[in-house]
Structures are given as structure tokens and as C-alpha cells.
CSV table of C-alpha atoms in Angstrom, one decimal:
chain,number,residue,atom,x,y,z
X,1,UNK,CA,0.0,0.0,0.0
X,2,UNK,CA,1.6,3.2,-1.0
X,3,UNK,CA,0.3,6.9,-1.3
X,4,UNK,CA,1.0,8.0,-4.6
X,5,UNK,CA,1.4,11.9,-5.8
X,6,UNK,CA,1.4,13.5,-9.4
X,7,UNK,CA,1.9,16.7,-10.0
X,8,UNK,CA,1.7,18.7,-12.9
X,9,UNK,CA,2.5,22.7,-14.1
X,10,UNK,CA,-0.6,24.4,-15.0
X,11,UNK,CA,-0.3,25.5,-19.1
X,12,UNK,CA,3.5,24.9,-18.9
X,13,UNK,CA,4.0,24.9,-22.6
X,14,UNK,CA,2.4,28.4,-22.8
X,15,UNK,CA,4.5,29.8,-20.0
X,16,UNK,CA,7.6,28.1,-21.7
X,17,UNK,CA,6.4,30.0,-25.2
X,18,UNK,CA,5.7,33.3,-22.8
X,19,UNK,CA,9.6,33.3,-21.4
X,20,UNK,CA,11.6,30.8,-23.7
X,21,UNK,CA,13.4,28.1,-23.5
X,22,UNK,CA,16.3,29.2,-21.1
X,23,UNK,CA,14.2,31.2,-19.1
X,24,UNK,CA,11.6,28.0,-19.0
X,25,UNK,CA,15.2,25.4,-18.1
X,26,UNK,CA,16.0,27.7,-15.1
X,27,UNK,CA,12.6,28.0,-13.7
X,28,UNK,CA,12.0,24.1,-14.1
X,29,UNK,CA,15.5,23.5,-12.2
X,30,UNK,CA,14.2,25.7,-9.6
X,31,UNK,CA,10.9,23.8,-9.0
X,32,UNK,CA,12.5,20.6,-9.5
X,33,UNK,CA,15.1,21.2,-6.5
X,34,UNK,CA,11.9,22.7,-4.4
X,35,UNK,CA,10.1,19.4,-5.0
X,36,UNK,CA,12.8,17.1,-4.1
X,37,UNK,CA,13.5,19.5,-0.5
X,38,UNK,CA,9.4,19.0,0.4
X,39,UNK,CA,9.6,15.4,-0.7
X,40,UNK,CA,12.5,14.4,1.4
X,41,UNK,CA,11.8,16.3,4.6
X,42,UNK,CA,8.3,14.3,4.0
X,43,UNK,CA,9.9,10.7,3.5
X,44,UNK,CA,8.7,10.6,-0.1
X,45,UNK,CA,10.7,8.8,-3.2
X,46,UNK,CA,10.8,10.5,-6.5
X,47,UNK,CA,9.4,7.6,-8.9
X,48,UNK,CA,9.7,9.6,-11.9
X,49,UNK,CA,9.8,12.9,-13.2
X,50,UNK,CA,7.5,14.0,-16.4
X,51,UNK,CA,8.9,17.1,-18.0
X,52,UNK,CA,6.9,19.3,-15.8
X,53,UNK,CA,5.5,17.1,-13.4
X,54,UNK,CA,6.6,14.1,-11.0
X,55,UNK,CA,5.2,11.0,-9.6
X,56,UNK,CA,6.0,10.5,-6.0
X,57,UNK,CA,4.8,7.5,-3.2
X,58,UNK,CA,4.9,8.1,0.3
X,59,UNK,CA,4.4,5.2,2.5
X,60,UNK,CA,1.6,7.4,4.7
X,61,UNK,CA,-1.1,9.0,2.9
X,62,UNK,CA,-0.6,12.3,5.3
X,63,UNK,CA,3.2,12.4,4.0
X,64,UNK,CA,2.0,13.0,0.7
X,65,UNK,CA,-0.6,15.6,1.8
X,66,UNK,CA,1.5,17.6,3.8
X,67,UNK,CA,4.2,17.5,1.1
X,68,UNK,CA,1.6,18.7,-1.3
X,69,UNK,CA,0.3,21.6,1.3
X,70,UNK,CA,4.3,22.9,1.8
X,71,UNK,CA,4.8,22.9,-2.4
X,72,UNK,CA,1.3,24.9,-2.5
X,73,UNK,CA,2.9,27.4,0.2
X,74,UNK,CA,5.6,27.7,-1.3
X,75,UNK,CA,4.7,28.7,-5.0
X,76,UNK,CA,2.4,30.5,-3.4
X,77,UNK,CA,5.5,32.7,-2.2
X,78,UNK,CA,7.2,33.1,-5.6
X,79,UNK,CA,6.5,35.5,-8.5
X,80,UNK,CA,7.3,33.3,-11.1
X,81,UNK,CA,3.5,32.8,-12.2
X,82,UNK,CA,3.9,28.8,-11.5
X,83,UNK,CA,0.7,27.0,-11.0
X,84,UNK,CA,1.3,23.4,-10.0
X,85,UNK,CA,-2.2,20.9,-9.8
X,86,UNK,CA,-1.8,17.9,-7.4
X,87,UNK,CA,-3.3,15.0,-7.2
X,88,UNK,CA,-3.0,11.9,-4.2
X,89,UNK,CA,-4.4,8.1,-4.1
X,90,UNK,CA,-3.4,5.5,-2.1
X,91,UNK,CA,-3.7,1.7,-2.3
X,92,UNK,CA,-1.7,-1.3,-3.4
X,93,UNK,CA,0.7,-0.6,-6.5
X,94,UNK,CA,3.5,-3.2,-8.3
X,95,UNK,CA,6.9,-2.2,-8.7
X,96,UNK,CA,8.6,-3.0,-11.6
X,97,UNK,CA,12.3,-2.3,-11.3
X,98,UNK,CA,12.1,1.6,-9.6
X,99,UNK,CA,8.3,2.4,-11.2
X,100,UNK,CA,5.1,1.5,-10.2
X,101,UNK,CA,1.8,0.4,-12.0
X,102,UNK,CA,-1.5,-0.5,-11.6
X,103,UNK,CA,-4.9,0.8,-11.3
X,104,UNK,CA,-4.4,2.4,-8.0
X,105,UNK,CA,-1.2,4.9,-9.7
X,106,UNK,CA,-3.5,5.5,-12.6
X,107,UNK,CA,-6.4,6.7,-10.3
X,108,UNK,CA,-4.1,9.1,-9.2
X,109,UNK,CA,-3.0,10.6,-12.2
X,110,UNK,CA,-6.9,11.2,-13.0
X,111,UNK,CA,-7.3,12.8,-9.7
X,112,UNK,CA,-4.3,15.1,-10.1
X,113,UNK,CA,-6.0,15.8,-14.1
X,114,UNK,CA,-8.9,16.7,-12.0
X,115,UNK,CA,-7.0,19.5,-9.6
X,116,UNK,CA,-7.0,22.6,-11.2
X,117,UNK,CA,-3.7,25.1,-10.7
X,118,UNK,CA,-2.8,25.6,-7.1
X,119,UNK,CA,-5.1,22.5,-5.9
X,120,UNK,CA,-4.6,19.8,-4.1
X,121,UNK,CA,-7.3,16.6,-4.6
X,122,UNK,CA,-7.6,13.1,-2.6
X,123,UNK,CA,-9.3,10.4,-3.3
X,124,UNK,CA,-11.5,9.1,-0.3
X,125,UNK,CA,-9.6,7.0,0.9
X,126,UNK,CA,-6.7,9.7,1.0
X,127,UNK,CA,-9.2,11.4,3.0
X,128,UNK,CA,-10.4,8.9,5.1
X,129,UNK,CA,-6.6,8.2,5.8
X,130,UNK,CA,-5.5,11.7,7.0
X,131,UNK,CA,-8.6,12.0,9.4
X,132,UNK,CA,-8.2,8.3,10.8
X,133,UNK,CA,-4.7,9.5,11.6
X,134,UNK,CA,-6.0,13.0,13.3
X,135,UNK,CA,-3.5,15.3,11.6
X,136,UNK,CA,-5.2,18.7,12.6
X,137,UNK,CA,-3.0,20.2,9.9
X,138,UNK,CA,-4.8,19.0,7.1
X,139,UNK,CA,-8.3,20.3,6.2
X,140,UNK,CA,-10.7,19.3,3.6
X,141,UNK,CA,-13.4,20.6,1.4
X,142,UNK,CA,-17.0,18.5,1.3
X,143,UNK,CA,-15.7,16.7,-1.8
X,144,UNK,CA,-17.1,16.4,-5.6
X,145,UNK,CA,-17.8,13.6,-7.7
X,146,UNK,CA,-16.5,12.9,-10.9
X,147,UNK,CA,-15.9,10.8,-14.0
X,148,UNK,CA,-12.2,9.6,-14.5
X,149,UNK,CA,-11.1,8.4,-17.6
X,150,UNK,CA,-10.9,4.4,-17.8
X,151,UNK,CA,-13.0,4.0,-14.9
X,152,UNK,CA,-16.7,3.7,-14.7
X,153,UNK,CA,-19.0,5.2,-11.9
X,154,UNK,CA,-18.4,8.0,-10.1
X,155,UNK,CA,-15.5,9.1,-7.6
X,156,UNK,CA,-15.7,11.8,-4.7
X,157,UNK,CA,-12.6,13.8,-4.6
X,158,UNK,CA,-11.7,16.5,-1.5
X,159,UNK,CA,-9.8,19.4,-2.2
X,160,UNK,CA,-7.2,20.0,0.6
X,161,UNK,CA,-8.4,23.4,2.4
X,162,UNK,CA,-5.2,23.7,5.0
């Protein structure tokens, strides 16, 4: 069982058109090393990194949260018009070599496609996880439900408020 994160940058490919490419390689180093200080002060592992965006698994659901909460702060403090959309599920995964698959990692790359720039979004059982574990420092909203791609019926996903 293992909390995985994606995250993405909100219409990177117009901000890399708006400020070019060398502009674009320095502000993408920047975030990159940001990400990798939240995720190891939160025990996380860096599975992979997409161009703009990573996939990360925490062993603890709230890991995951927090690290997402202290990357939201964090933009949220720089100039450098960088919107990042997060998305967290949790549940059994395979690894293959240093990657994971299976259903559970591609739930939460739909969630995180869900999150809009500067959001966080659970799954349920994310949820559920956090509140079992009584971390006061993580707040959410009273959920949506939505369609994923790939998977029928309905999900409700929480938006992290704190």
C-alpha cells in the first residue's frame, strides 16, 4: 500500500512559449530542486519525473498531503507565475524495477488531471486516511464527484483546504 502523488504545471508549454526556453530550463531546475526538499523532509521517493511534473509515493497518505500543502505554500510565495495541480491516491501498487503500476497509480494521475492550478485533490480513501490518523494540519473541502477516464461510476474527490 503506498500513497501516490502526481503533479503537474498548469499551461506549462504556454509559460515556456511566454519566457523561452532558457528562461523556462532555469525556472524548471528551480521547482525541481523545491520538489525534491518538500519530498524528502516528507519521507517521499521520487518515482519519476515527467517534463513538468513528478510521480512521488509516500508510505503514509498524510506524507503525501503535507508535502503537497508545503509545495502549495511555497509557490504561493514566488513571482514566477507557476501553477502546480496535485493529485494523491493510495492503495496497493507493483513495482517493476524503480516504477510503479496498476490501477491504483493510474487513479491518481486522473485525480491530479482533476486539480486545477494551485489545488490539491484526494481520493477518499486519502481522505479517510488523514482524518483516521487525526492530523489537525490537514483540512478538507466537502468533496465532488466525478468521472475519470478508464474507470466507470463516479468518484468523490476532496480538495485540501489547510
Amino acid at each position: 500500500r503506498v500513497a501516490i502523488l502526481f503533479s503537474d504545471i498548469e499551461e506549462s508549454t504556454a509559460l515556456n512559449e511566454r519566457i523561452g526556453d532558457r528562461a523556462w530550463v532555469r525556472l524548471i531546475d528551480r521547482h525541481d530542486k523545491m520538489i525534491g526538499r518538500h519530498v524528502k523532509r516528507h519521507n517521499g521517493y521520487v518515482v519519476k519525473s515527467q517534463g513538468d511534473g513528478f510521480m512521488i509515493a509516500f508510505a503514509q497518505p498524510e506524507e503525501a498531503v503535507l508535502c503537497s500543502i508545503d509545495v502549495q505554500r511555497d509557490l504561493g510565495k514566488r513571482p514566477n507565475g507557476i501553477r502546480v495541480r496535485i493529485g494523491i491516491h493510495v492503495g496497493k501498487s507493483v513495482r517493476r524495477g524503480d516504477d510503479l503500476f496498476g490501477r491504483n497509480v493510474a487513479m491518481a494521475a486522473r485525480v491530479a488531471g482533476q486539480a486545477d492550478g494551485g489545488e490539491v485533490l484526494v481520493s477518499e480513501p486519502v481522505r479517510d486516511a488523514c482524518q483516521a490518523s487525526a492530523q489537525d494540519a490537514i483540512g478538507f473541502d466537502d468533496g465532488r464527484d466525478v468521472e475519470l477516464k478508464g474507470f466507470s461510476g463516479t468518484y468523490r474527490l476532496y480538495a485540501v483546504t489547510q
